[in-house]
Coordinates of C-alpha atoms in Angstrom, one line a residue:
X63 CA -20.3 12.5 -12.7
X64 CA -18.8 11.8 -9.2
X65 CA -15.3 12.2 -10.5
X66 CA -16.1 15.6 -11.9
X67 CA -17.7 16.6 -8.6
X68 CA -14.6 15.5 -6.6
X69 CA -12.3 17.4 -9.0
X70 CA -14.4 20.5 -8.6
X71 CA -14.5 20.3 -4.8
X72 CA -10.7 19.6 -4.7
X73 CA -10.1 22.6 -6.9
X74 CA -12.3 24.8 -4.6
X75 CA -10.5 23.5 -1.5
X76 CA -7.1 24.5 -3.1
X77 CA -8.4 28.0 -3.9
X78 CA -9.5 28.3 -0.2
X79 CA -6.0 27.3 0.9
X80 CA -4.3 30.0 -1.2
X81 CA -6.7 32.6 0.1
X82 CA -6.1 31.6 3.7
X83 CA -2.3 31.5 3.3
X84 CA -2.2 34.8 1.6
X85 CA -4.7 36.8 3.7
X86 CA -4.9 35.3 7.1
X87 CA -1.4 36.1 8.1
X88 CA 0.9 38.6 9.9
X89 CA 1.2 40.6 6.8
X90 CA -2.4 41.9 6.6
X91 CA -4.0 44.8 8.5
X92 CA -6.9 42.6 9.6
X93 CA -5.1 39.6 11.0
X94 CA -1.5 41.0 11.4
X95 CA -1.6 44.5 12.9
X96 CA -5.2 44.8 14.0
X97 CA -5.6 46.7 17.3
X98 CA -8.5 44.2 18.0
X99 CA -6.7 41.1 19.3
X100 CA -9.7 38.9 18.5
X101 CA -8.7 38.9 14.8
X102 CA -5.1 38.0 15.7
X103 CA -6.4 35.1 17.8
X104 CA -8.7 34.1 14.9
X105 CA -5.6 34.0 12.7
X106 CA -4.0 31.5 14.9
X107 CA -7.1 29.3 15.1
X108 CA -7.5 29.3 11.3
X109 CA -3.9 28.4 10.6
X110 CA -3.9 25.6 13.2
X111 CA -7.1 24.2 11.8
X112 CA -5.6 24.4 8.2
X113 CA -2.5 22.7 9.5
X114 CA -4.5 19.8 11.1
X115 CA -6.6 19.3 7.8
X116 CA -3.6 19.3 5.6
X117 CA -1.6 17.0 7.9
X118 CA -4.5 14.5 8.0
X119 CA -4.8 14.7 4.2
X120 CA -1.1 14.1 3.8
X121 CA -1.2 11.1 6.2
X122 CA -4.1 9.5 4.4
X123 CA -2.5 9.9 1.0
X124 CA 0.9 8.5 2.1
X125 CA 0.0 5.3 3.9
X126 CA 3.7 4.3 3.9
X127 CA 5.7 5.8 6.8
X128 CA 8.8 7.0 5.0
X129 CA 10.8 10.3 4.9
X130 CA 11.6 12.2 1.7
X131 CA 14.4 14.6 1.3
X132 CA 11.9 17.5 1.4
X133 CA 10.5 16.2 4.7
X134 CA 14.1 16.2 6.1
X135 CA 14.6 19.7 5.0
X136 CA 11.4 20.8 6.7
X137 CA 12.5 19.0 9.9
X138 CA 16.0 20.6 9.7
X139 CA 14.5 24.1 9.3
X140 CA 12.2 23.6 12.4
X141 CA 15.1 22.1 14.3
X142 CA 17.4 25.0 13.6
X143 CA 14.6 27.5 14.7
X144 CA 14.1 25.7 18.0
X145 CA 17.8 25.2 18.5
X146 CA 18.4 28.9 18.1
X147 CA 15.8 29.6 20.8
X148 CA 17.3 27.0 23.1
X149 CA 20.9 28.2 22.7
X150 CA 19.9 31.8 23.2
X151 CA 17.9 30.9 26.3
X152 CA 14.6 32.4 25.0
X153 CA 12.6 29.5 23.8
X154 CA 9.1 30.9 23.7
X155 CA 5.9 30.6 21.7
X156 CA 7.2 32.6 18.7
X157 CA 9.6 29.8 17.8
X158 CA 6.8 27.3 17.8
X159 CA 4.6 29.6 15.7
X160 CA 7.6 29.9 13.3
X161 CA 7.7 26.1 13.0
X162 CA 3.9 26.0 12.4
X163 CA 4.3 28.4 9.5
X164 CA 7.2 26.5 8.0
X165 CA 5.4 23.1 8.3
X166 CA 2.1 24.5 7.0
X167 CA 3.9 26.0 4.0
X168 CA 5.5 22.6 3.3
X169 CA 2.1 20.9 3.5
X170 CA 0.6 23.4 1.0
X171 CA 3.5 22.6 -1.4
X172 CA 2.6 18.9 -1.0
X173 CA -1.0 19.6 -1.7
X174 CA -0.8 21.4 -5.1
X175 CA 1.7 21.8 -8.0
X176 CA 3.7 25.0 -8.5
X177 CA 1.7 25.7 -11.6
X178 CA -1.6 25.3 -9.6
X179 CA -0.4 27.6 -6.9
X180 CA 1.0 30.2 -9.3
X181 CA -2.3 30.4 -11.2
X182 CA -4.5 30.6 -8.1
X183 CA -2.1 33.2 -6.5
X184 CA -2.3 35.3 -9.7
X185 CA -6.1 35.1 -10.0
X186 CA -6.5 36.2 -6.3
X187 CA -4.1 39.1 -6.6
X188 CA -5.4 40.4 -9.8
X189 CA -8.8 40.9 -8.2
X190 CA -7.2 42.6 -5.2
X191 CA -5.0 44.8 -7.5
X192 CA -7.9 45.8 -9.6
X193 CA -10.0 46.8 -6.6
X194 CA -7.2 48.5 -4.8
X195 CA -6.2 50.4 -7.9
X196 CA -9.7 51.7 -8.6
X197 CA -10.3 52.6 -4.9
X198 CA -6.9 54.3 -4.5
X199 CA -7.5 56.5 -7.6
X200 CA -11.0 57.4 -6.2
X201 CA -9.5 58.3 -2.9
X202 CA -6.9 60.5 -4.5
X203 CA -9.8 62.4 -6.1
X204 CA -12.2 62.4 -3.1
X205 CA -11.3 60.6 0.0
X206 CA -14.5 61.6 1.8
X207 CA -16.4 59.2 -0.3
X208 CA -15.1 56.3 1.9
X209 CA -16.3 57.9 5.1
X210 CA -19.4 55.8 4.9
X211 CA -17.4 52.7 5.8
X212 CA -16.4 51.7 9.3
X213 CA -13.1 52.9 10.6
X214 CA -10.4 50.4 11.5
X215 CA -7.3 51.1 13.6
X216 CA -4.0 49.1 13.4
X217 CA -1.7 48.5 16.3
X218 CA -0.1 52.0 16.2
X219 CA -3.6 53.7 16.0
X220 CA -3.4 54.6 12.4
X221 CA -7.0 54.8 11.1
X222 CA -8.3 53.3 7.9
X223 CA -11.7 53.0 6.2
X224 CA -12.5 49.3 6.0
X225 CA -13.9 48.0 2.8
X226 CA -13.1 44.4 3.6
X227 CA -11.1 43.7 0.5
X228 CA -9.4 47.1 0.7
X229 CA -8.4 49.4 3.5
X230 CA -7.7 53.1 2.8
X231 CA -6.0 55.5 5.2
X232 CA -8.4 58.2 6.6
X233 CA -5.7 60.8 6.2
X234 CA -4.8 62.2 2.8
X235 CA -1.1 62.6 3.9
X236 CA -0.9 58.8 4.4
X237 CA -2.7 57.9 1.2
X238 CA -0.9 55.1 -0.5
X239 CA -2.1 51.7 -2.0
X240 CA -2.2 49.3 1.0
X241 CA -4.6 46.8 -0.4
X242 CA -5.4 44.8 2.6
X243 CA -1.7 44.6 3.9
X244 CA -0.1 46.2 6.9
X245 CA 2.4 48.3 4.7
X246 CA 2.3 49.3 1.0
X247 CA 5.9 47.9 0.8
X248 CA 4.5 44.5 1.8
X249 CA 1.6 44.6 -0.8
X250 CA 4.0 45.5 -3.6
X251 CA 6.0 42.3 -2.8
X252 CA 2.9 40.2 -3.5
X253 CA 2.0 42.2 -6.6
X254 CA 5.4 41.7 -8.1
X255 CA 5.3 38.0 -7.5
X256 CA 1.9 37.9 -9.1
X257 CA 3.3 39.6 -12.1
X258 CA 6.0 37.0 -12.4
X259 CA 3.5 34.2 -12.1
X260 CA 1.4 35.8 -14.8
X261 CA 4.3 36.2 -17.1
X262 CA 5.4 32.6 -16.9
X263 CA 2.3 30.6 -16.0
X264 CA -0.6 32.3 -17.9
X265 CA -1.4 33.7 -21.3
X266 CA -0.2 37.2 -21.4
X267 CA -3.0 39.7 -20.9
X268 CA -2.2 43.4 -21.3
X269 CA -5.0 44.3 -18.8
X270 CA -3.4 42.2 -16.1
X271 CA 0.1 43.6 -16.6
X272 CA -1.2 47.2 -16.6
X273 CA -3.4 46.8 -13.5
X274 CA -0.4 45.2 -11.6
X275 CA 1.9 48.0 -12.7
X276 CA -0.5 50.8 -11.7
X277 CA -1.2 49.1 -8.4
X278 CA 2.6 48.9 -7.7
X279 CA 3.1 52.5 -8.7
X280 CA 0.4 53.6 -6.3
X281 CA 2.1 51.9 -3.4
X282 CA 4.9 54.6 -3.8
X283 CA 7.3 51.8 -2.6
X284 CA 11.0 52.3 -3.5
X285 CA 11.8 48.5 -3.6
X286 CA 8.6 48.1 -5.6
X287 CA 9.8 50.5 -8.2
X288 CA 13.2 49.0 -8.4
X289 CA 11.7 45.4 -8.7
X290 CA 9.3 46.7 -11.4
X291 CA 12.2 48.1 -13.5
X292 CA 13.9 44.6 -13.4
X293 CA 10.6 42.9 -14.2
X294 CA 10.2 45.1 -17.3
X295 CA 13.7 44.2 -18.5
X296 CA 12.8 40.5 -17.9
X297 CA 9.5 41.1 -19.7
X298 CA 11.1 42.5 -22.9
X299 CA 13.8 39.8 -22.9
X300 CA 11.3 37.0 -22.5
X301 CA 8.9 38.3 -25.2
X302 CA 11.5 39.5 -27.7
X303 CA 11.1 36.4 -29.9
X304 CA 7.4 36.5 -30.2
X305 CA 6.6 38.8 -33.2
X306 CA 2.9 38.4 -32.8
X307 CA 3.0 40.1 -29.4
X308 CA 4.9 43.1 -30.7
X309 CA 1.7 45.3 -30.5
X310 CA 1.1 44.3 -26.9
X311 CA 4.7 45.1 -26.0
X312 CA 4.6 48.5 -27.8
X313 CA 1.3 49.4 -26.0
X314 CA 2.7 48.5 -22.6
X315 CA 6.0 50.3 -23.2
X316 CA 4.3 53.4 -24.5
X317 CA 1.9 53.5 -21.5
X318 CA 4.8 53.0 -19.0
X319 CA 6.9 55.7 -20.7
X320 CA 3.9 58.1 -20.5
X321 CA 3.5 57.3 -16.8
X322 CA 7.3 57.9 -16.1
X323 CA 7.2 61.2 -17.9
X324 CA 4.2 62.3 -16.0
X325 CA 5.8 61.3 -12.6
X326 CA 9.0 63.2 -13.5
X327 CA 7.3 66.4 -14.9
X328 CA 4.1 66.8 -12.8
X329 CA 5.2 65.4 -9.4
X330 CA 8.4 65.3 -7.2
X331 CA 8.0 61.6 -6.5
X332 CA 11.0 60.6 -8.6
X333 CA 13.2 63.5 -7.7
X334 CA 16.2 63.0 -5.4
X335 CA 14.2 64.8 -2.6
X336 CA 10.8 63.1 -3.4
X337 CA 9.0 60.4 -1.6
X338 CA 10.7 57.5 -3.5
X339 CA 14.4 58.2 -3.9
X340 CA 14.7 60.5 -0.9
X341 CA 14.9 57.3 1.1
X342 CA 18.4 56.6 -0.3
X343 CA 20.0 60.0 0.4
X344 CA 18.3 61.7 3.3
X345 CA 20.0 60.2 6.4
X346 CA 17.7 62.3 8.7
X347 CA 14.7 60.2 7.6
X348 CA 13.8 57.2 9.9
X349 CA 13.1 55.0 6.8
X350 CA 16.6 55.7 5.4
X351 CA 18.2 54.7 8.7
X352 CA 16.0 51.7 9.0
X353 CA 17.0 50.3 5.5
X354 CA 20.7 51.0 6.0
X355 CA 20.7 49.4 9.5
X356 CA 18.6 46.5 8.2
X357 CA 21.8 45.6 6.1
X358 CA 24.8 46.6 8.3
X359 CA 23.2 46.0 11.8
X360 CA 21.9 42.6 10.9
X361 CA 25.4 41.7 9.6
X362 CA 27.0 42.8 12.8
X363 CA 24.6 40.8 14.8
X364 CA 25.2 37.7 12.7
X365 CA 29.0 38.2 13.1
X366 CA 28.6 37.8 16.8
X367 CA 26.3 34.8 16.4
X368 CA 27.4 33.1 13.1
X369 CA 26.1 29.5 13.6
X370 CA 22.6 29.7 15.1
X371 CA 22.0 33.5 15.3
X372 CA 20.9 35.7 18.1
X373 CA 17.4 34.4 18.4
X374 CA 14.1 36.3 18.4
X375 CA 14.7 38.1 21.7
X376 CA 18.3 38.8 20.8
X377 CA 17.5 40.4 17.5
X378 CA 14.8 42.6 19.1
X379 CA 17.1 43.7 21.8
X380 CA 20.3 44.2 19.8
X381 CA 19.0 45.7 16.6
X382 CA 17.8 49.1 18.1
X383 CA 20.8 49.3 20.4
X384 CA 23.3 48.9 17.6
X385 CA 21.3 51.2 15.4
X386 CA 21.5 53.9 18.1
X387 CA 25.2 53.4 18.5
X388 CA 25.8 53.6 14.6
X389 CA 23.2 56.1 13.5
X390 CA 22.0 58.0 16.6
X391 CA 18.5 56.6 16.5
X392 CA 17.1 53.5 18.1
X393 CA 15.2 52.0 15.2
X394 CA 13.1 48.9 15.6
X395 CA 11.9 48.5 12.1
X396 CA 14.0 45.8 10.5
X397 CA 13.2 45.8 6.8
X398 CA 15.4 43.1 5.3
X399 CA 13.9 39.6 5.4
X400 CA 17.0 37.6 4.3
X401 CA 19.5 39.3 6.5
X402 CA 17.1 39.3 9.5
X403 CA 16.7 35.5 9.2
X404 CA 20.5 35.3 9.0
X405 CA 21.0 37.4 12.2
X406 CA 18.2 35.5 14.0
X407 CA 18.8 31.9 13.0
X408 CA 22.3 31.8 11.7
X409 CA 24.2 30.6 8.6
X410 CA 22.9 27.0 8.2
X411 CA 19.2 28.1 8.2
X412 CA 19.9 31.0 5.7
X413 CA 22.0 28.7 3.4
X414 CA 18.8 26.5 3.0
X415 CA 16.8 29.6 2.2
X416 CA 19.2 30.9 -0.4
X417 CA 19.6 27.5 -2.0
X418 CA 15.9 27.0 -2.2
X419 CA 15.4 30.4 -4.0
X420 CA 18.1 29.6 -6.5
X421 CA 16.4 26.4 -7.4
X422 CA 13.1 28.2 -7.5
X423 CA 14.2 30.2 -10.5
X424 CA 14.5 26.9 -12.4
X425 CA 10.7 26.5 -12.1
X426 CA 10.2 29.7 -14.2
X427 CA 12.7 29.2 -17.0
X428 CA 15.9 27.4 -18.1
X429 CA 17.3 30.7 -19.6
X430 CA 20.2 31.8 -17.5
X431 CA 19.7 35.5 -18.1
X432 CA 16.0 35.3 -17.1
X433 CA 16.9 33.2 -14.0
X434 CA 19.4 35.8 -12.9
X435 CA 16.8 38.6 -13.3
X436 CA 14.2 36.6 -11.4
X437 CA 16.8 36.0 -8.6
X438 CA 17.5 39.8 -8.6
X439 CA 13.8 40.5 -8.3
X440 CA 13.6 38.1 -5.3
X441 CA 16.7 39.7 -3.7
X442 CA 15.2 43.3 -4.1
X443 CA 11.9 42.1 -2.7
X444 CA 13.7 40.6 0.3
X445 CA 15.2 44.0 1.0
X446 CA 11.9 45.8 1.2
X447 CA 10.2 44.5 4.2
X448 CA 10.5 41.9 6.9
X449 CA 8.3 38.8 6.1
X450 CA 9.9 36.4 8.5
X451 CA 6.6 35.0 9.6
X452 CA 5.0 35.0 6.2
X453 CA 4.1 31.6 4.6
X454 CA 4.8 32.9 1.1
X455 CA 8.6 32.9 1.6
X456 CA 8.5 29.3 2.8
X457 CA 6.1 28.1 0.1
X458 CA 8.4 29.5 -2.5
X459 CA 11.4 28.0 -0.7
X460 CA 9.9 24.5 -0.6
X461 CA 8.8 24.6 -4.3
X462 CA 12.4 25.4 -5.1
X463 CA 13.7 22.6 -2.9
X464 CA 11.2 20.1 -4.6
X465 CA 12.3 21.3 -8.1
X466 CA 14.4 18.3 -9.0
X467 CA 11.5 15.9 -7.9
X468 CA 9.0 17.9 -9.9
X469 CA 11.3 18.1 -12.9
X470 CA 11.8 14.3 -12.7
X471 CA 8.1 13.6 -12.6
X472 CA 7.5 15.9 -15.6
X473 CA 10.3 14.2 -17.6
X474 CA 8.9 10.8 -16.9
X475 CA 5.4 11.8 -17.9
X476 CA 6.7 13.3 -21.1
X477 CA 8.5 10.0 -21.9
X478 CA 5.3 8.0 -21.3
X479 CA 3.3 10.4 -23.6
X480 CA 5.9 10.1 -26.3
X481 CA 6.0 6.3 -25.9
X482 CA 2.2 6.1 -26.3
X483 CA 2.3 8.4 -29.3
X484 CA 4.9 6.1 -30.9
X485 CA 2.7 3.0 -30.2
X486 CA -0.2 4.7 -31.8
X487 CA 1.8 5.8 -34.9
X488 CA 3.2 2.2 -35.3

């Protein structure tokens, strides 16, 4: 009885960890871009407390003082971050906060298996996706319904109706599916990852897939749409051999086709001048310049600082300056996670990131085509928004780095099970 109670409490504790890591972060409206700084301070307190708890838990479980290869990688990443700040002469609190996020992410990975994390992540985001989808559709019909809720302001004074688990813009012109995140483009990144986790680590449910797809569509995010197209290709490749699921596939394909036809014929969202694809061609739009400069300006900054990057202050100073010289506008919105990390911390740091994500694809499948498509999705998502202080990118990184160790444990466990079965049969 005691063992069951301990298992239950441990499972609950892991669920709380995932909720904190995903929602108490720089990526949400409440804790990331809240004009009320008390919430931002609360974020730091919660993350530091979680770091202390997981550190103590890790020390108690590993009584022998020894370093594993994954520990060394965590130390190297933190060292490269601090070294970048030291070399660029701007070593400040942001670098130590970065190290906190990296180390906390590593401790989360040591606390639960990838399968556990994937399932809990997917369960959490399905609930958020369902709520945000229903509320966004209601808001599209009658936004005034939400006027009974308190008004929340972000750091640039954009107002939202605050429902706690969902925040909706008070202006119909800004109406997109934010969920609880600071940008719809950030929200879609989490939704796409939840879709991947559902596809590979859960029994396929049409309801889940459709809710995620609708939620992503309602973000009106360009990168979200592109990632979704690649996901659908991946989906039909993975499920092509399962004849029993043909009905599910046909139903999903039919509904998606109807949705695309509706968007093309009844709206201008998918036209070359619409909200989605106008970002690629309209050089007068700030968002187009931001996305273009997030590629080329970041690369130019890296060329000047190839080994250890330009540092946090350097990237903040140089990015708008170079954007103004190249495109005539001083843009500060850097939207490319991977290239921003490259420009900020240099080639060694970014090599570890890329290597980790390549290994991460092994945790989903051994099929080479599927792995390429998963990596393409990750690459597309990295171009959508800057998540350089987000725990999720480091959690996925460390799961990728630990892949060989996890695989080895699984193989040994399988061998033990086979051996026991043989003994029983004999």
